[in-house]
Coordinates of C-alpha atoms (C1' of nucleotides) in Angstrom, one line a residue:
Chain A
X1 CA 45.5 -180.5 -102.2
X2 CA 42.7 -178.5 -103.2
X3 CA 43.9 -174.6 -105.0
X4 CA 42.3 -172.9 -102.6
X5 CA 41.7 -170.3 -105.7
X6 CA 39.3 -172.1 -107.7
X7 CA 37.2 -172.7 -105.0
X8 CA 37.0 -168.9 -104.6
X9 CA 36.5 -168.0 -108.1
X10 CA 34.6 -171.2 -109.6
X11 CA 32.7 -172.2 -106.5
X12 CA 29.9 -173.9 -108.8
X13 CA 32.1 -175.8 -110.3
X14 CA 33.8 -177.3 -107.4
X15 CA 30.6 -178.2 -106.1
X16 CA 29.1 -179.8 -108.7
X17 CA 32.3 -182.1 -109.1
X18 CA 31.9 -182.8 -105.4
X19 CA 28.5 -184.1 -106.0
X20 CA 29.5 -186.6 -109.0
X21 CA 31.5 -187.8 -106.6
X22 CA 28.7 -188.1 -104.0
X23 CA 31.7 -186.2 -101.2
X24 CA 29.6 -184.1 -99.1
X25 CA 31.3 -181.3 -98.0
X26 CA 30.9 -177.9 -96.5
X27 CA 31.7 -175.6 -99.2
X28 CA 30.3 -172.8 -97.9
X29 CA 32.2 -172.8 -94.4
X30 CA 35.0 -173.5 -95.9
X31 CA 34.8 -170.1 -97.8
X32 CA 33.9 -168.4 -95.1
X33 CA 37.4 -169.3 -93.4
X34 CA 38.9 -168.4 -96.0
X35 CA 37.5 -164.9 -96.0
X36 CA 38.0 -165.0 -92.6
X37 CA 41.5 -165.8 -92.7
X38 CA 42.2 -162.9 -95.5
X39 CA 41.1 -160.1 -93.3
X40 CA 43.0 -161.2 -90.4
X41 CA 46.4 -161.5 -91.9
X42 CA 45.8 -158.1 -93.9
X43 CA 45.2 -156.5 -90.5
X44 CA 48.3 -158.5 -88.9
X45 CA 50.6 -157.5 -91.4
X46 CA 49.0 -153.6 -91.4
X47 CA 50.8 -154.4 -87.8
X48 CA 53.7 -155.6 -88.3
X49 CA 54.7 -153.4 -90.9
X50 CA 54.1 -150.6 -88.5
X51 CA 56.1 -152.5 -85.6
X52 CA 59.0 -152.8 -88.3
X53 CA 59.5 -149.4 -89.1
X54 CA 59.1 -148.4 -85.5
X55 CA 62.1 -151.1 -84.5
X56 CA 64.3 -149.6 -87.0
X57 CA 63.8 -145.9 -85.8
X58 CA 64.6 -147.1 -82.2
X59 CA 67.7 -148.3 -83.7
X60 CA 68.8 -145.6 -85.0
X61 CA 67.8 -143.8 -81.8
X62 CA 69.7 -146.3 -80.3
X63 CA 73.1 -145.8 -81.6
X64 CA 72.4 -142.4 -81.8
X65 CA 73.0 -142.0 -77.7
X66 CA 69.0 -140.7 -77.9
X67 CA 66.6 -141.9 -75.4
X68 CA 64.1 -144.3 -77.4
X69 CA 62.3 -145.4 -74.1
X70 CA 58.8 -144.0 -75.2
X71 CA 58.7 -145.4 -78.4
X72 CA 59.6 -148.9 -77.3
X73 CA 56.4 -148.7 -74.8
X74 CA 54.3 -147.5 -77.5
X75 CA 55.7 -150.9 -78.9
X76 CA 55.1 -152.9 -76.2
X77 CA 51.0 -152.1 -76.8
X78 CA 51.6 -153.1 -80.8
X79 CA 53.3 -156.0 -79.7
X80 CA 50.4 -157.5 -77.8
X81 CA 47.9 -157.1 -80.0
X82 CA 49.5 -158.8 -82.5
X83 CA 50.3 -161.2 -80.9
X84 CA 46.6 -161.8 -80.7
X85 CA 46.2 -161.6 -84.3
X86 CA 48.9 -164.0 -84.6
X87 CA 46.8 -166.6 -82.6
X88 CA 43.8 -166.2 -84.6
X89 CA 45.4 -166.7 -87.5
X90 CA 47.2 -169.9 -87.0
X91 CA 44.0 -171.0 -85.6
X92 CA 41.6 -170.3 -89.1
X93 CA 44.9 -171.2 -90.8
X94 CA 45.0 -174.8 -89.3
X95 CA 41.1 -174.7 -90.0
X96 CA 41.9 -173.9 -93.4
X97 CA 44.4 -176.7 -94.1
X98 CA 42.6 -179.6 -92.2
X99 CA 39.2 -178.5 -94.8
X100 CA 41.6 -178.4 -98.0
X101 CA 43.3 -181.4 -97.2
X102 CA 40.2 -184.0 -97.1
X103 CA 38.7 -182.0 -100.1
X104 CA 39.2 -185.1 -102.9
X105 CA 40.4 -183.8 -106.6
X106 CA 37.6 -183.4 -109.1
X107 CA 36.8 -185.8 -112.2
X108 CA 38.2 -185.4 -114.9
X109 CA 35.2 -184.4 -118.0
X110 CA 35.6 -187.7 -119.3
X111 CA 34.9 -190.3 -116.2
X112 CA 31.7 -192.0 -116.4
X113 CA 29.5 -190.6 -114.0
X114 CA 28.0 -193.3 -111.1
X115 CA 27.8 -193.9 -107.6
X116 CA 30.1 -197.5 -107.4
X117 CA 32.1 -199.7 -108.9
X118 CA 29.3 -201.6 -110.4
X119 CA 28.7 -198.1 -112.8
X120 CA 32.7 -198.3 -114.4
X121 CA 32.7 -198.4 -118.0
X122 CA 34.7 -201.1 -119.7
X123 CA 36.4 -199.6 -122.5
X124 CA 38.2 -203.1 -123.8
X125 CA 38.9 -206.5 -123.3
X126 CA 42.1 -208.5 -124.1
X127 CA 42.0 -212.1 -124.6
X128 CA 39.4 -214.8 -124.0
X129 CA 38.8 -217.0 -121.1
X130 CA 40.7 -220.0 -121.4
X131 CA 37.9 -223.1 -122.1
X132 CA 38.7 -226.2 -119.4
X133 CA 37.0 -229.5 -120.0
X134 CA 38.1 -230.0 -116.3
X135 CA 36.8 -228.8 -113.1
X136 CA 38.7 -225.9 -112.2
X137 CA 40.7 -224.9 -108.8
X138 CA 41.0 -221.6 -107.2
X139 CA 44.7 -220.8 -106.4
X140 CA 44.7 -222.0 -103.0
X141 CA 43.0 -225.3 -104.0
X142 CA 46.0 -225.5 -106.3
X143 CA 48.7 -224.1 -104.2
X144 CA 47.7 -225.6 -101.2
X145 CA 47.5 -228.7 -103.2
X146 CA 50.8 -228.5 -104.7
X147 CA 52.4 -227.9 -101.1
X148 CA 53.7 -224.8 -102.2
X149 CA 50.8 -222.3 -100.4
X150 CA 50.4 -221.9 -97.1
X151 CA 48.2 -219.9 -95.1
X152 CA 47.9 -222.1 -92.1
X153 CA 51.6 -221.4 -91.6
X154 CA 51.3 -217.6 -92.1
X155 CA 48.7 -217.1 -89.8
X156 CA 51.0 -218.6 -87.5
X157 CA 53.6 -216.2 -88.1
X158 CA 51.6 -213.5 -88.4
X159 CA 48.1 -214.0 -88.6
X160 CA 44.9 -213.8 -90.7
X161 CA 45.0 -212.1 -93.8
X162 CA 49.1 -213.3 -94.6
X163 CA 50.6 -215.8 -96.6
X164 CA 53.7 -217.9 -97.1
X165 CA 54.7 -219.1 -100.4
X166 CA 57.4 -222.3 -100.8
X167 CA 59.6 -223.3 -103.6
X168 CA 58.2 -222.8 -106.7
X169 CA 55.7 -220.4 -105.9
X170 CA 57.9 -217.8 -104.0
X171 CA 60.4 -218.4 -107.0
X172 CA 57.4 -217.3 -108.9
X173 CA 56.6 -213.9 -107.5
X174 CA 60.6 -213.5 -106.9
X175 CA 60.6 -214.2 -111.3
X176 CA 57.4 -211.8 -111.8
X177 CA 59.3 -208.7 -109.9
X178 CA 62.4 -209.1 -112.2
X179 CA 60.5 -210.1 -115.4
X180 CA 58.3 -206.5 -114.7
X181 CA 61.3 -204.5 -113.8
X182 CA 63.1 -205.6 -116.7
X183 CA 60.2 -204.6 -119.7
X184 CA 59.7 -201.2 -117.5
X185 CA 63.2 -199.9 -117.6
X186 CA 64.4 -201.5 -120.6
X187 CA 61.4 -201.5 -122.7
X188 CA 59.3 -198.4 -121.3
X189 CA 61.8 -195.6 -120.4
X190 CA 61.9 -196.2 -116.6
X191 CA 64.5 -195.6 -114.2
X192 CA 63.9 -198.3 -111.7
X193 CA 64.1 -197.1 -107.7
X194 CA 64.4 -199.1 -104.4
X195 CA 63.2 -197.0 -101.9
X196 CA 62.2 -197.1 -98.1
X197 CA 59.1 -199.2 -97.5
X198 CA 59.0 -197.1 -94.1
X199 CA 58.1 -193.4 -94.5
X200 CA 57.0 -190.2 -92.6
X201 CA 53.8 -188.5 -91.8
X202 CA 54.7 -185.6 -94.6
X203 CA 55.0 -188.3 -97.2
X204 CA 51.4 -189.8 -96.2
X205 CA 50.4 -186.4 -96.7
X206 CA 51.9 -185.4 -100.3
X207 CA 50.2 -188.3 -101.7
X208 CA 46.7 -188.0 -100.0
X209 CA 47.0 -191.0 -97.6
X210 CA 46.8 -188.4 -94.3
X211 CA 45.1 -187.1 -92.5
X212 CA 41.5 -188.9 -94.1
X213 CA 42.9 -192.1 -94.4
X214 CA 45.4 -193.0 -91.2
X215 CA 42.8 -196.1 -90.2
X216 CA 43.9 -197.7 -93.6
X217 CA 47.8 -198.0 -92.6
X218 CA 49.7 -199.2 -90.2
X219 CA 51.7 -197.0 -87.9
X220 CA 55.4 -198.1 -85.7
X221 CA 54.5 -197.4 -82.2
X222 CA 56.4 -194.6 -80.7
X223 CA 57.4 -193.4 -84.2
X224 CA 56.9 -191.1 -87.2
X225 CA 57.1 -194.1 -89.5
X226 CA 54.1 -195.5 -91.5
X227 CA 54.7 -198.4 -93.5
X228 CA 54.1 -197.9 -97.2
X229 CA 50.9 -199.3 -98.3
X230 CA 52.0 -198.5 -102.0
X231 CA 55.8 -197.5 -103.7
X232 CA 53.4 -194.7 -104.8
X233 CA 54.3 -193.0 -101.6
X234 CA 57.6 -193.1 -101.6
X235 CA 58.2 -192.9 -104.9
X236 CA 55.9 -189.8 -105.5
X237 CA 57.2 -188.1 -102.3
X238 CA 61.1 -188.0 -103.8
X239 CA 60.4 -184.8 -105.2
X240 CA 58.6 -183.3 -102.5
X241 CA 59.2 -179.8 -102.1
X242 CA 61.6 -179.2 -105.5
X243 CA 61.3 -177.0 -108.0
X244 CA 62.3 -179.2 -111.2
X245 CA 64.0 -177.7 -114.5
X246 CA 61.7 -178.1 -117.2
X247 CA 64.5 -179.7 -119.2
X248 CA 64.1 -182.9 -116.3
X249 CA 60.7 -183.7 -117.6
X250 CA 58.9 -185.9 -118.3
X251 CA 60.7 -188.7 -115.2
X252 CA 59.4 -191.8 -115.3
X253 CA 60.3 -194.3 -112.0
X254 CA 59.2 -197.5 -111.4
X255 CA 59.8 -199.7 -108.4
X256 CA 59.2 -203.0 -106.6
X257 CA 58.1 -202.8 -103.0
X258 CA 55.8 -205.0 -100.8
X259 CA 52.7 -202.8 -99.5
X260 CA 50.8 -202.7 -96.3
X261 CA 47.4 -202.3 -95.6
X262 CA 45.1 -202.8 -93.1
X263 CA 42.0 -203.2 -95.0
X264 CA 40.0 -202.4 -92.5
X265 CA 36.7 -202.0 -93.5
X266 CA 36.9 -205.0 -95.6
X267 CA 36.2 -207.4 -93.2
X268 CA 34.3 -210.6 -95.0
X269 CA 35.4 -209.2 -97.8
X270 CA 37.9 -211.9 -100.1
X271 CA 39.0 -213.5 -97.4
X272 CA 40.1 -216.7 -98.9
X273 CA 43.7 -216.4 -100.4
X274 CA 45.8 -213.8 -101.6
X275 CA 43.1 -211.2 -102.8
X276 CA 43.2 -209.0 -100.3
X277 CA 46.3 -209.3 -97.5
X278 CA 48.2 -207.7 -95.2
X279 CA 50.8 -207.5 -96.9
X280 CA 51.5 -207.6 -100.6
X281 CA 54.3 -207.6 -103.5
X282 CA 53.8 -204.9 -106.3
X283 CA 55.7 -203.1 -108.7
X284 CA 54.9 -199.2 -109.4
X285 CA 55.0 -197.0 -112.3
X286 CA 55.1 -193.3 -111.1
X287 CA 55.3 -190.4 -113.4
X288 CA 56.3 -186.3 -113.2
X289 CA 55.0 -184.7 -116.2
X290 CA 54.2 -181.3 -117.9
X291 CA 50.0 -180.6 -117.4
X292 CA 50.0 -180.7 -121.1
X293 CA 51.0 -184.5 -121.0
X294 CA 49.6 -185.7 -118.4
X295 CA 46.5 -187.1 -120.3
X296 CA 48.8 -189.1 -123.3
X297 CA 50.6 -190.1 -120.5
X298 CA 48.4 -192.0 -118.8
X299 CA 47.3 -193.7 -122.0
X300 CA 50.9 -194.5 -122.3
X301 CA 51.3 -195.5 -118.5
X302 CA 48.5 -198.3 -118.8
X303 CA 49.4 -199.0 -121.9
X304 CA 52.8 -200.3 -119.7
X305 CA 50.7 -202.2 -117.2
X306 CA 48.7 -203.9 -120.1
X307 CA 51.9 -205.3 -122.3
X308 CA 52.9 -207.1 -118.9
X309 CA 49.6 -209.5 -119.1
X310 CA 49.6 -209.6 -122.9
X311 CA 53.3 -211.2 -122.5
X312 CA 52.4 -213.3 -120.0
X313 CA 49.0 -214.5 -121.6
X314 CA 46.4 -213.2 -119.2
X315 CA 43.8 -212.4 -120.4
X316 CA 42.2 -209.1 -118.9
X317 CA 39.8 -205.6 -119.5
X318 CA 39.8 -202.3 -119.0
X319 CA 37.7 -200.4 -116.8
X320 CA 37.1 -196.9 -116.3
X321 CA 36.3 -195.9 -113.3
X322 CA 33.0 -194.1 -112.3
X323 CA 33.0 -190.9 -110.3
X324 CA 31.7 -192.8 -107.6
X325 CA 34.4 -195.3 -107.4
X326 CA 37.3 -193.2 -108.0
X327 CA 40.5 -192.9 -105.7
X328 CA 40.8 -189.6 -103.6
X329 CA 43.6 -188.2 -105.4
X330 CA 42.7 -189.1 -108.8
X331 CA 41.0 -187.1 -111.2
X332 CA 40.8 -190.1 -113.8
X333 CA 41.7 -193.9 -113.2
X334 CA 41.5 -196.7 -115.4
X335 CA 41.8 -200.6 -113.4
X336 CA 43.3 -203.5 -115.4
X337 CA 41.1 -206.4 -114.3
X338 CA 42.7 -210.2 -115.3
X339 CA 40.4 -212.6 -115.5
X340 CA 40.2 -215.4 -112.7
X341 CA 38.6 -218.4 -113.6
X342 CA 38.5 -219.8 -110.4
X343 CA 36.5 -216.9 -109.6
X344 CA 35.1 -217.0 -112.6
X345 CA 35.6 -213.1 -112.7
X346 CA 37.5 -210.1 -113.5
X347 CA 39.8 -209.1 -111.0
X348 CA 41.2 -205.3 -110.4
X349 CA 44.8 -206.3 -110.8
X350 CA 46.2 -202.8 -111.3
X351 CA 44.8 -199.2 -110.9
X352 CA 46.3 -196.3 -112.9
X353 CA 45.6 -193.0 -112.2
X354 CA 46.2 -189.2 -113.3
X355 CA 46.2 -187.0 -109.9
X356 CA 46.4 -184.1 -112.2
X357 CA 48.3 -181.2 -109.8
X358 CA 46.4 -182.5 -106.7
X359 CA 49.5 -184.7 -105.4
X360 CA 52.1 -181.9 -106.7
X361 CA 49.9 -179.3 -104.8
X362 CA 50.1 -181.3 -101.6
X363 CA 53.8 -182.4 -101.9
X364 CA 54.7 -179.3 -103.3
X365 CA 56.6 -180.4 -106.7
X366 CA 56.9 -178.0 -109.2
X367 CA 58.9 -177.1 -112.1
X368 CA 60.3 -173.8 -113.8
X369 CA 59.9 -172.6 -117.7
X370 CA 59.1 -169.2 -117.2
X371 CA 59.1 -167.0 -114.2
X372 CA 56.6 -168.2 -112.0
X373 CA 56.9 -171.8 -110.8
X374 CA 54.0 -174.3 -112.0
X375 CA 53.3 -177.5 -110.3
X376 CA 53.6 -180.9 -112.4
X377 CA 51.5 -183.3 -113.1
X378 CA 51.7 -186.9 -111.1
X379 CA 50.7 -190.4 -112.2
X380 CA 50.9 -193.4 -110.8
X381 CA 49.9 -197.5 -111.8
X382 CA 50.5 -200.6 -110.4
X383 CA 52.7 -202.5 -113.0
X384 CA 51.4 -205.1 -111.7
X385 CA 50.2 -206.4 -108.7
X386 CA 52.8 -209.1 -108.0
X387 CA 50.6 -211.4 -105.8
X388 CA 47.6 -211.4 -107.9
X389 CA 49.4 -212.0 -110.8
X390 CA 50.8 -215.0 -109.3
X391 CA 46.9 -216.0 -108.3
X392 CA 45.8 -215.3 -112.5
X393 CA 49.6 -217.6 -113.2
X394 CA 47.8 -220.5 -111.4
X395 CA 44.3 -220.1 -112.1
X396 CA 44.8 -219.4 -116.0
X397 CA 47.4 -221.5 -116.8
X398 CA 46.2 -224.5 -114.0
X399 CA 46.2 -228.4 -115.4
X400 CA 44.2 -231.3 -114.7
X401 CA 46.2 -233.1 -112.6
X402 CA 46.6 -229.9 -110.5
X403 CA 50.2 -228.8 -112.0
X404 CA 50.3 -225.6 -113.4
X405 CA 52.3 -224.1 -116.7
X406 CA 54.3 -221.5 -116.5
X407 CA 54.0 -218.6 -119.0
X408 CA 56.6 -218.9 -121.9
X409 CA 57.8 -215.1 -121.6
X410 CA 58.4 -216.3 -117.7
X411 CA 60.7 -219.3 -118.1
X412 CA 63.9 -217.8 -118.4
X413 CA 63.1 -215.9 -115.3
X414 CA 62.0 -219.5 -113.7
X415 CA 65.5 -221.1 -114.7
X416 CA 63.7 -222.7 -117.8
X417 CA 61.0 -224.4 -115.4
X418 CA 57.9 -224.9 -118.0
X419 CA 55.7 -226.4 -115.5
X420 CA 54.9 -226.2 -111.1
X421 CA 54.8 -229.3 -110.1
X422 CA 53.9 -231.1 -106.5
X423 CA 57.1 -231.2 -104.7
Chain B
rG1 C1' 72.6 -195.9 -78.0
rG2 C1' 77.1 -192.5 -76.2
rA3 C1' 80.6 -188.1 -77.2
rG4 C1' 81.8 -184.1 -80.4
rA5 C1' 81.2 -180.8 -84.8
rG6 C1' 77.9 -178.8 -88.1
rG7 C1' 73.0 -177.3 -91.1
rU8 C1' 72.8 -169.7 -94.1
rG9 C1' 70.0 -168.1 -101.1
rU10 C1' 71.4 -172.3 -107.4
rC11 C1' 76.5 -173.3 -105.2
rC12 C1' 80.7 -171.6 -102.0
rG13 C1' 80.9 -168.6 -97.9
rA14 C1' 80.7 -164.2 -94.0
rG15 C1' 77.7 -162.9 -90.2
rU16 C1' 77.0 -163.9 -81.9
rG17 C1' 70.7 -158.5 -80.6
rG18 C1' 69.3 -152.8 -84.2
rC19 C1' 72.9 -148.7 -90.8
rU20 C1' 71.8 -157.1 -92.8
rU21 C1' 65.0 -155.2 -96.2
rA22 C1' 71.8 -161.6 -95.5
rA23 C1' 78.4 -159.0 -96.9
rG24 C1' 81.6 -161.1 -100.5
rG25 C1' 82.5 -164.6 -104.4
rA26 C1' 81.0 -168.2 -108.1
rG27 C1' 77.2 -169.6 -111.4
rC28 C1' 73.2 -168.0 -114.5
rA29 C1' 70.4 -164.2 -117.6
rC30 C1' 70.5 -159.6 -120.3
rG31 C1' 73.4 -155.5 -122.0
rC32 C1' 78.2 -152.9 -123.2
rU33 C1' 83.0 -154.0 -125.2
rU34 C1' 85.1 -157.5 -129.4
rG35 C1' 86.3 -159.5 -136.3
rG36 C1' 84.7 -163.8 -133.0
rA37 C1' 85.5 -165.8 -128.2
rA38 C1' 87.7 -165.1 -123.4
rA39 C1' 88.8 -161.5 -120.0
rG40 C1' 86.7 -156.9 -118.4
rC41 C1' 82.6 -153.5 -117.2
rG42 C1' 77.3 -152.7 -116.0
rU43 C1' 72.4 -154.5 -114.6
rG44 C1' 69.5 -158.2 -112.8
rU45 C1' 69.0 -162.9 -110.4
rG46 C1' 64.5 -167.1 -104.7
rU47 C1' 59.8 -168.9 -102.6
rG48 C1' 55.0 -168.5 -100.1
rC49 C1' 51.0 -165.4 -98.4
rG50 C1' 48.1 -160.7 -98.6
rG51 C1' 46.8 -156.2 -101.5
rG52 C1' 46.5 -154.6 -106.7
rA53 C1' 44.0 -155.9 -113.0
rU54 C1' 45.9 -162.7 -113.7
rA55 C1' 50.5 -155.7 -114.6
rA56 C1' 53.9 -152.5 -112.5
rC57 C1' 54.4 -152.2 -107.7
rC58 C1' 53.5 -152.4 -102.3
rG59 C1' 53.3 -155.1 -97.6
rU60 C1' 54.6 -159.5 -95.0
rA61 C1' 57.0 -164.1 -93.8
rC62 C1' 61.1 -167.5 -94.7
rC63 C1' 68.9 -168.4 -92.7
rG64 C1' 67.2 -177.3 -91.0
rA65 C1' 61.8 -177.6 -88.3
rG66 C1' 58.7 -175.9 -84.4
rG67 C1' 58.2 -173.1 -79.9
rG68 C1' 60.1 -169.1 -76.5
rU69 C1' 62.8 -164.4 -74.7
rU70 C1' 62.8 -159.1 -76.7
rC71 C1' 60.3 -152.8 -78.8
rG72 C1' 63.5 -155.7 -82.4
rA73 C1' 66.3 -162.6 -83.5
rA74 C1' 70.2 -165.7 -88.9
rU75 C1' 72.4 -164.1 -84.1
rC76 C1' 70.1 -165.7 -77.2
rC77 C1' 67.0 -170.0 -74.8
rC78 C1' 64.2 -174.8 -75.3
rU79 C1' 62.5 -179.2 -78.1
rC80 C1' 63.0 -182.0 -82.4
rC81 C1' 65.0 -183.5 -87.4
rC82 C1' 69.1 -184.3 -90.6
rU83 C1' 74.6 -184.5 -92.0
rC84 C1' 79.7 -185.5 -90.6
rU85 C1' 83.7 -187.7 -87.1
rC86 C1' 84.8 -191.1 -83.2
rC87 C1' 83.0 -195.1 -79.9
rG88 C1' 79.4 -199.1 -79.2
rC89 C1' 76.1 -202.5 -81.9
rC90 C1' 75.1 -204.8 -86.1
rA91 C1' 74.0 -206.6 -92.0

RNA sequence: GGAGAGGUGUCCGAGUGGCUUAAGGAGCACGCUUGGAAAGCGUGUGUGCGGGAUAACCGUACCGAGGGUUCGAAUCCCUCCCUCUCCGCCA
């Protein structure tokens, strides 16, 4: 959420951030509800604190024996009009909220500045694109080939934009959760979670998802419950509303959970394979840290999403997003992209982002050194993708005859299986 | 899903319309006392919003959430959420 605050005091500087991001907004009538809404609760609570000491002197009255009859209609009159007041200022109130809640968080100094993806700036690459002296497959040539893919069958189930995996495949992403939870917790400091993969509207709002962006999830008819599109939600939203001792920080969680998204708005777009589905398996890196922190930490946080490919061979680069591109919530986000040679591209694999205080303003998380409460810091990463790191497993790591290898640092986690065959 | 009991501050716990701007206790912080500690004594101890100098302080709201009745609500009424016990159903 927006500090209402700094738009007061630094109104320049919001909207000049505003523009990088190319977000037009009314900044102007959102300042004037806010003015709006100061004068009216001054002069309700002028009001009230009239009406207060009024009630207390017809108590004493009252068990006095004295007759208090006239000062409780002179009551009556106060009562009405504020109960006016009252109305007008849940009414700029609720105006106030719905404009600070789709007000996205501001760049961070550092992020490139352009209107799309097409402006990020690449700030490394790991690895080299493997060299094949064979014509290579997309994975679902190869899985669908190997019998072990099948779309045909999901979209029987389920429909467009699903898929089922068999045998060694499934084992696969089943080996790629464990194998990610494992280096997180034992390796980076995590404590690993399993939360709902159902949550409420106040949860979609903590972490920016509502009210903007309700076309994006899906919703359980007759119900509060949303289905996660990322364990960023759930996990995020654990400390919503807490005031943490400063001795708890920094916490680092990470969790697998499948994720569901509509993707509307994405129609055409990737819709061969499993790019962009319904429904999806990740693993989520989610961080509560000091303000001071939060930028070493998300140097650190990627540099967690990263070790995952460099142990399993895949070779990727690291993209800074552009102001243009960037996530509502994020004021800085840096996308692993693993290279796809079936694609014959870079593909955004994970997304790792600091939302600064926006999240903690929203969800209300704060923590305590001194007297006054400050909000934390949140981050968040994918650690990885689950599914599209199965899709880079196959392409990279895909042999002539159409078997595939599986990545040394994976084999335990395969029961010592070194290569997917037909089967 | 059905029946019942509950939800009060960091915690325990009192409180069924007005000396409650939430009693009392525990915890915590500071001070006194002590050779040191404990005990004891004293003081303080939440959050949001508005005003004010980003102070002191003042006002206001908050007793699960949201409405309502009333001059006045933790207390009465309505709706919802959550927890516990029993039954049903299931994994």
């Amino acid at each position: 959420m927006f500090d209402i605050r700094l738009l007061r005091s630094e109104p320049d500087l919001v909207r000049a951030a505003m523009e990088k991001r190319h977000t037009k907004v009314d900044l102007e009538g959102g300042l004037e509800i806010d003015a709006k809404r100061r004068t009216l609760v001054y002069e309700m609570e002028q009001l009230r604190a009239e009406q207060n000491a009024a009630s207390q002197e017809i108590g004493l009255k009252k068990r006095a024996k004295e007759d208090a009859s006239e000062a409780i209609a002179a009551m009556k009159a106060i009562k009405d009009k504020i109960g006016a007041l009252e109305e007008q200022v849940r009414e700029v109130d609720a105006q106030l909220q719905s404009f600070l809640l789709t007000l996205p968080n501001m760049p961070a100094e550092d992020v490139p500045l352009g209107k799309d993806d097409t402006e990020n700036r690449v700030e490394r690459v790991w690895g080299e694109p493997g060299k094949f002296d064979f014509e290579v497959q997309d994975h679902v040539a190869l899985g669908e080939g190997l019998g072990l893919l099948d779309f045909e069958c999901a979209a029987k189930l389920a429909g467009s934009r699903f898929c089922l995996s068999r045998g060694a495949i499934a084992q696969l992403e089943r080996a790629l959760i464990n194998f990610m939870l494992d280096i997180h917790t034992r390796e980076h400091g995590y404590m690993e979670v399993l939360p709902p993969f159902m949550v409420n509207s106040d949860s979609m709002q903590g972490t920016g998802q509502l009210p903007k962006f309700a076309e994006d999830l899906f919703k359980l008819e007759g119900t509060d419950y949303w289905l996660s599109p990322t364990a960023e939600v759930p996990v995020t939203n654990i400390h919503r509303g807490e005031i943490l001792k400063e001795e708890q920080l920094p916490i680092y969680y990470t969790a697998y959970t499948p994720c569901f998204r509509s993707e509307a708005g994405s129609y055409g777009k990737d819709t061969r394979g499993m790019i962009r589905l319904h429904q999806f398996n990740k693993v989520e890196m989610v961080k509560f840290v000091r303000p001071e922190d939060s930028w070493e930490e998300l140097e650190k946080l990627t540099q967690n999403a990263e070790t995952i490919l460099q142990r399993l061979e895949l070779p990727y680069r690291v993209v800074t997003l552009s102001t243009g591109d960037l996530g509502f919530c994020a004021a800085k986000t840096y996308d692993l992209e693993v290279w796809l040679p079936g694609q014959d591209a870079y593909r955004e694999i994970s997304s790792c982002s600091n939302c600064v205080d926006f999240q903690a303003r929203r969800a209300n998380i704060r923590f305590r050194r001194g007297k006054k409460p400050e909000f934390v810091h949140t981050l968040n990463g994918s650690g990885l993708a689950v599914g599209r790191t199965a899709v880079a497993i196959l392409e990279n790591y895909q042999q002539e005859d159409g078997s595939v290898r599986v990545p040394t640092a994976l084999q335990p986690y395969m029961g010592g299986l070194e290569c997917i065959t037909a089967g």
